[in-house]
Coordinates of C-alpha atoms in Angstrom, one line a residue:
Chain A
M1 CA 0.0 0.2 0.1
G2 CA 3.0 2.3 0.9
M3 CA 4.5 1.7 -2.3
V4 CA 1.0 2.4 -4.5
V5 CA 1.0 5.9 -2.5
N6 CA 4.6 6.9 -3.1
S7 CA 3.9 6.0 -6.7
F8 CA 1.2 8.1 -6.9
Q9 CA 3.0 11.0 -5.2
S10 CA 6.0 10.5 -7.3
R11 CA 3.7 10.8 -10.6
E12 CA 2.0 14.2 -9.1
N13 CA 5.4 15.6 -8.8
N14 CA 6.5 14.6 -11.7
L15 CA 3.6 16.1 -13.5
M16 CA 4.1 19.3 -11.5
E17 CA 7.8 19.5 -12.4
K18 CA 6.8 19.2 -15.9
I19 CA 4.0 21.5 -15.8
H20 CA 6.9 24.3 -14.5
L21 CA 9.3 23.2 -17.3
S22 CA 6.7 23.4 -20.0
F23 CA 5.8 27.3 -18.9
S24 CA 8.0 29.7 -21.0
P25 CA 10.2 31.9 -18.5
A26 CA 9.3 34.7 -20.8
L27 CA 7.9 35.5 -24.1
S28 CA 7.8 38.5 -26.6
I29 CA 4.4 39.2 -27.5
Y30 CA 4.7 40.8 -31.3
N31 CA 7.4 43.0 -30.1
Q32 CA 4.5 45.1 -28.2
A33 CA 4.7 43.8 -25.0
V34 CA 6.6 40.9 -22.9
L35 CA 5.6 38.5 -20.4
E36 CA 7.9 37.5 -17.7
R37 CA 7.5 34.8 -14.9
S38 CA 7.8 36.4 -11.5
K39 CA 6.8 33.3 -9.4
P40 CA 7.4 29.7 -10.0
I41 CA 4.5 26.8 -10.1
Q42 CA 3.2 26.4 -7.0
L43 CA -0.1 24.5 -5.4
F44 CA -3.1 26.4 -4.2
N45 CA -6.2 25.2 -2.3
N46 CA -8.9 27.9 -3.1
L47 CA -9.5 30.2 -6.1
E48 CA -9.3 33.4 -4.1
I49 CA -9.7 36.0 -7.0
D50 CA -11.1 39.1 -6.0
E51 CA -13.3 40.8 -8.8
N52 CA -12.4 44.4 -7.5
G53 CA -9.4 45.8 -9.6
K54 CA -9.0 42.6 -11.7
V55 CA -9.7 41.2 -15.1
N56 CA -10.5 37.4 -15.2
I57 CA -10.4 35.6 -18.2
L58 CA -11.3 31.8 -18.6
F59 CA -10.3 29.1 -21.0
K60 CA -11.6 25.6 -21.0
L61 CA -9.2 22.9 -21.1
E62 CA -10.0 20.1 -23.1
G63 CA -8.3 16.8 -23.8
E64 CA -6.2 14.5 -21.6
L65 CA -6.0 17.4 -19.1
T66 CA -9.7 18.6 -18.3
G67 CA -10.6 21.3 -16.6
H68 CA -10.4 25.2 -16.7
I69 CA -7.5 27.8 -16.6
I70 CA -8.4 31.3 -15.1
C71 CA -6.0 34.2 -15.9
S72 CA -6.2 37.3 -13.7
F73 CA -4.7 40.6 -14.5
S74 CA -4.5 43.2 -12.0
I75 CA -5.2 46.8 -12.4
E76 CA -5.3 48.0 -9.0
D77 CA -3.7 51.1 -8.4
K78 CA -3.4 51.7 -12.1
V79 CA -4.6 55.2 -13.4
I80 CA -5.9 54.3 -16.8
T81 CA -9.1 55.5 -18.9
Q82 CA -11.5 52.8 -20.3
D83 CA -10.1 52.9 -23.7
E84 CA -6.6 52.0 -22.4
L85 CA -8.2 49.1 -20.2
F86 CA -9.7 47.9 -23.5
H87 CA -6.4 48.1 -25.0
Y88 CA -4.5 46.4 -22.2
Q89 CA -7.1 43.9 -21.8
S90 CA -6.9 42.8 -25.4
I91 CA -3.1 42.5 -25.3
F92 CA -3.4 40.5 -21.6
T93 CA -6.1 38.0 -23.3
E94 CA -3.7 37.3 -26.4
S95 CA -0.7 37.0 -24.3
M96 CA -2.0 34.6 -22.1
N97 CA -3.4 32.7 -25.4
I98 CA 0.2 32.4 -26.5
L99 CA 1.3 31.6 -23.4
L100 CA -1.0 28.5 -22.7
G101 CA -0.6 27.5 -26.3
K102 CA 2.9 27.3 -26.0
F103 CA 2.6 25.6 -22.7
L104 CA 0.2 23.2 -24.1
T105 CA 2.4 22.3 -26.9
Q106 CA 5.5 22.1 -24.8
L107 CA 3.6 19.8 -22.1
E108 CA 2.8 17.3 -24.8
E109 CA 6.4 17.1 -25.8
E110 CA 7.3 16.6 -22.0
T111 CA 4.7 14.2 -21.1
G112 CA 2.6 12.9 -23.8
L113 CA -0.6 14.6 -22.6
M114 CA -2.5 16.1 -25.2
S115 CA -4.6 19.0 -24.3
L116 CA -6.0 22.1 -26.1
I117 CA -7.8 25.2 -24.7
S118 CA -10.9 27.0 -25.9
S119 CA -11.2 30.7 -27.1
P120 CA -10.9 32.8 -24.2
R121 CA -14.1 34.3 -22.2
L122 CA -14.0 37.3 -20.0
L123 CA -15.6 36.5 -16.7
T124 CA -18.0 39.4 -15.4
N125 CA -18.5 38.2 -12.2
N126 CA -17.2 35.7 -9.4
K127 CA -20.2 33.3 -9.7
F128 CA -18.2 31.1 -12.2
I129 CA -15.2 31.2 -10.6
T130 CA -16.9 30.0 -7.0
E131 CA -18.6 27.3 -9.4
I132 CA -15.0 25.9 -10.6
D133 CA -13.6 26.1 -7.3
S134 CA -16.1 23.7 -6.2
F135 CA -15.6 21.2 -8.6
L136 CA -13.0 18.3 -7.4
H137 CA -9.8 19.0 -9.6
A138 CA -6.9 16.6 -8.7
I139 CA -4.5 19.5 -10.2
K140 CA -4.7 23.0 -8.7
L141 CA -1.5 24.8 -9.6
K142 CA -0.6 28.6 -10.0
T143 CA 2.1 30.7 -11.6
E144 CA 2.7 34.4 -11.7
Y145 CA 3.9 36.6 -14.5
Q146 CA 4.3 40.3 -15.0
L147 CA 3.1 41.8 -18.5
L148 CA 5.1 44.4 -19.5
T149 CA 4.3 46.9 -22.0
M150 CA 5.9 50.4 -23.1
Q151 CA 3.7 52.2 -20.6
N152 CA 2.8 50.2 -17.9
S153 CA 3.4 46.7 -16.3
F154 CA 0.9 44.5 -14.7
D155 CA 0.7 41.6 -12.4
C156 CA -0.8 38.2 -14.1
T157 CA -1.9 34.9 -11.8
I158 CA -2.6 31.9 -13.9
Y159 CA -4.9 29.3 -12.1
I160 CA -4.9 25.8 -13.8
N161 CA -7.7 23.5 -12.4
A162 CA -7.7 20.4 -13.9
N163 CA -7.9 16.7 -13.9
N164 CA -5.4 14.1 -15.7
K165 CA -7.5 11.6 -17.7
N166 CA -4.5 9.6 -18.4
S167 CA -2.4 9.6 -15.2
S168 CA -0.2 6.3 -16.5
K169 CA 1.4 8.8 -19.0
V170 CA 3.3 10.8 -16.2
Chain B
M1 CA -1.3 33.1 -63.7
E2 CA -0.8 37.0 -63.8
V3 CA 1.9 38.7 -61.5
V4 CA -0.3 41.5 -59.6
D5 CA 1.3 44.5 -58.0
N6 CA -0.2 44.0 -54.7
Y7 CA -1.8 41.0 -52.9
R8 CA -5.3 41.3 -51.3
I9 CA -5.3 39.9 -47.9
L10 CA -7.7 39.2 -45.3
I11 CA -6.9 38.7 -41.7
V12 CA -9.3 36.7 -39.4
D13 CA -8.6 36.2 -35.5
D14 CA -11.0 36.9 -32.5
S15 CA -8.3 39.0 -30.7
D16 CA -7.9 42.6 -31.6
F17 CA -4.4 42.9 -30.6
S18 CA -3.6 40.1 -32.7
R19 CA -5.0 41.6 -35.6
S20 CA -3.8 44.9 -35.5
S21 CA -0.3 43.5 -34.8
I22 CA -0.5 41.3 -37.9
S23 CA -1.8 44.2 -39.9
A24 CA 1.0 46.5 -38.8
M25 CA 3.4 43.6 -39.9
L26 CA 1.9 43.9 -43.5
D27 CA 2.4 47.5 -43.9
D28 CA 3.9 47.6 -47.4
P29 CA 2.5 48.5 -50.7
R30 CA 3.0 44.9 -51.8
Y31 CA 0.2 43.8 -49.2
N32 CA -3.4 45.4 -49.5
I33 CA -5.4 44.5 -46.2
I34 CA -8.7 44.2 -47.7
G35 CA -10.6 43.5 -44.2
E36 CA -9.8 42.3 -40.6
A37 CA -12.6 40.0 -39.4
S38 CA -13.1 39.0 -35.6
G39 CA -15.1 35.7 -36.6
A40 CA -16.0 33.4 -39.6
K41 CA -19.2 35.1 -40.5
E42 CA -17.9 38.3 -40.9
A43 CA -14.7 36.8 -42.8
I44 CA -17.2 35.3 -45.4
N45 CA -19.1 38.7 -45.6
I46 CA -16.1 40.5 -46.7
L47 CA -14.8 37.6 -48.8
V48 CA -18.3 37.9 -50.9
D49 CA -17.7 41.7 -51.2
R50 CA -14.0 41.9 -52.0
K51 CA -11.9 38.7 -53.1
A52 CA -8.7 37.9 -51.3
H53 CA -5.7 36.4 -52.5
I54 CA -4.6 35.0 -49.1
A55 CA -6.7 34.7 -45.7
I56 CA -4.6 34.6 -42.7
I57 CA -6.7 32.6 -40.1
D58 CA -6.6 32.0 -36.6
I59 CA -7.6 28.3 -35.8
V60 CA -9.0 28.6 -32.1
M61 CA -12.3 31.0 -32.4
P62 CA -15.6 31.0 -30.8
E63 CA -18.5 29.6 -32.5
I64 CA -17.1 28.5 -35.7
S65 CA -13.2 27.4 -35.6
G66 CA -10.6 28.7 -38.1
I67 CA -10.8 25.1 -39.5
E68 CA -14.2 25.2 -40.2
L69 CA -13.7 28.7 -41.9
A70 CA -10.9 27.1 -43.7
E71 CA -13.0 24.5 -45.3
K72 CA -15.9 26.9 -46.4
I73 CA -13.5 29.2 -48.1
K74 CA -12.1 26.5 -50.0
E75 CA -15.5 25.4 -50.9
S76 CA -16.3 28.9 -51.9
F77 CA -13.3 30.8 -52.7
S78 CA -11.2 28.1 -54.0
N79 CA -8.6 30.7 -55.4
T80 CA -8.1 32.2 -51.8
Q81 CA -4.8 30.6 -50.1
I82 CA -4.8 30.1 -46.6
I83 CA -2.3 30.5 -43.8
M84 CA -3.4 29.4 -40.5
I85 CA -1.9 30.5 -37.3
S86 CA -2.4 29.3 -33.8
S87 CA -1.0 29.7 -30.5
L88 CA -1.4 25.5 -30.3
S89 CA 1.0 23.6 -32.4
Q90 CA 0.8 20.0 -31.6
E91 CA 0.9 17.5 -34.5
N92 CA -2.9 17.0 -34.7
I93 CA -3.2 20.7 -35.2
V94 CA -1.0 21.1 -37.9
I95 CA -2.5 18.0 -39.6
D96 CA -5.8 19.4 -39.2
A97 CA -4.6 22.7 -40.8
I98 CA -3.1 21.0 -44.0
S99 CA -5.9 18.5 -44.4
V100 CA -8.5 21.7 -45.0
G101 CA -5.8 23.0 -47.2
A102 CA -3.7 25.5 -45.8
S103 CA -0.6 26.5 -47.7
D104 CA 1.2 27.2 -44.4
F105 CA 1.0 27.1 -40.6
L106 CA 2.5 29.6 -38.2
Q107 CA 2.8 29.1 -34.5
K108 CA 1.9 32.3 -32.5
P109 CA 4.0 34.5 -31.7
F110 CA 5.6 34.8 -35.0
N111 CA 7.8 38.0 -36.1
K112 CA 7.5 40.2 -39.0
E113 CA 10.1 38.1 -41.0
T114 CA 8.5 34.8 -40.4
L115 CA 5.1 36.2 -41.6
I116 CA 6.4 37.8 -44.5
N117 CA 8.5 34.9 -45.7
S118 CA 5.0 32.5 -45.3
I119 CA 3.4 35.2 -47.3
E120 CA 6.0 35.2 -50.3
K121 CA 6.0 31.3 -50.4
V122 CA 2.2 31.5 -50.6
I123 CA 2.5 34.1 -53.5
S124 CA 5.2 32.4 -55.3
N125 CA 2.8 29.4 -55.3
I126 CA 0.0 31.9 -56.7
E127 CA 2.1 33.1 -59.5
E128 CA 3.5 29.6 -60.4
A129 CA 0.0 28.2 -60.9

């Protein structure tokens, strides 16, 4: 029994390491913005995402990893107009799309786990976030990045809530 | 096939930022951006009105995917060449793109040189046909 538990823990740790390795440490986004990792992959228990001062984007995760990825972008303490907010939101959304696409492509090379993301959806209230938090997900990992543009920098957090349908691959 | 002075290009991507970035990379008299569409229906409406030599199409889009759009374009606008783009580049994604007749596939993010090389490759195919 001890050996089965250790084997499970070892596979989960291995997957976490592969997930960390599959996230690019830095990315240039069409020479107009840069994403830089500010914190490595960590476990989390609950999605404590405040809707105040945050823009939250949802991607569905489908394939051998299934679940949701929530990308949260902080505009707290930023003095920006509504037009600027739409502009930065668009840069953030596409940056996350690119980061996650490269992540899943690299993850498949590392682990053989094949997964895709949906097109992004803007979350306008926390109700859906609360719902996702209530699902049973074996994988609850987060990482943090800084999105740097010419004029501003923003803290971004990526929350992965997923289950691995093919745990024998890792 | 007749060589033309400039090539008519349609950009299809649900991201405003992606469309404007791609459009900025193609700021050259050789390329004429005839329209930018945020989805498949808008893309088809543009093509009905203004024919394109090349359509640059994002694969993952809401409602109708880039792959489905490419199939529709091949059926109704067979002279329009397609370059598919995506942040994902797993083998099955690239195979899907090729199977619907895309002339090239680019993983995002790509730089100007990569995009221009791809477009010029497609243009040389058009001119040789």
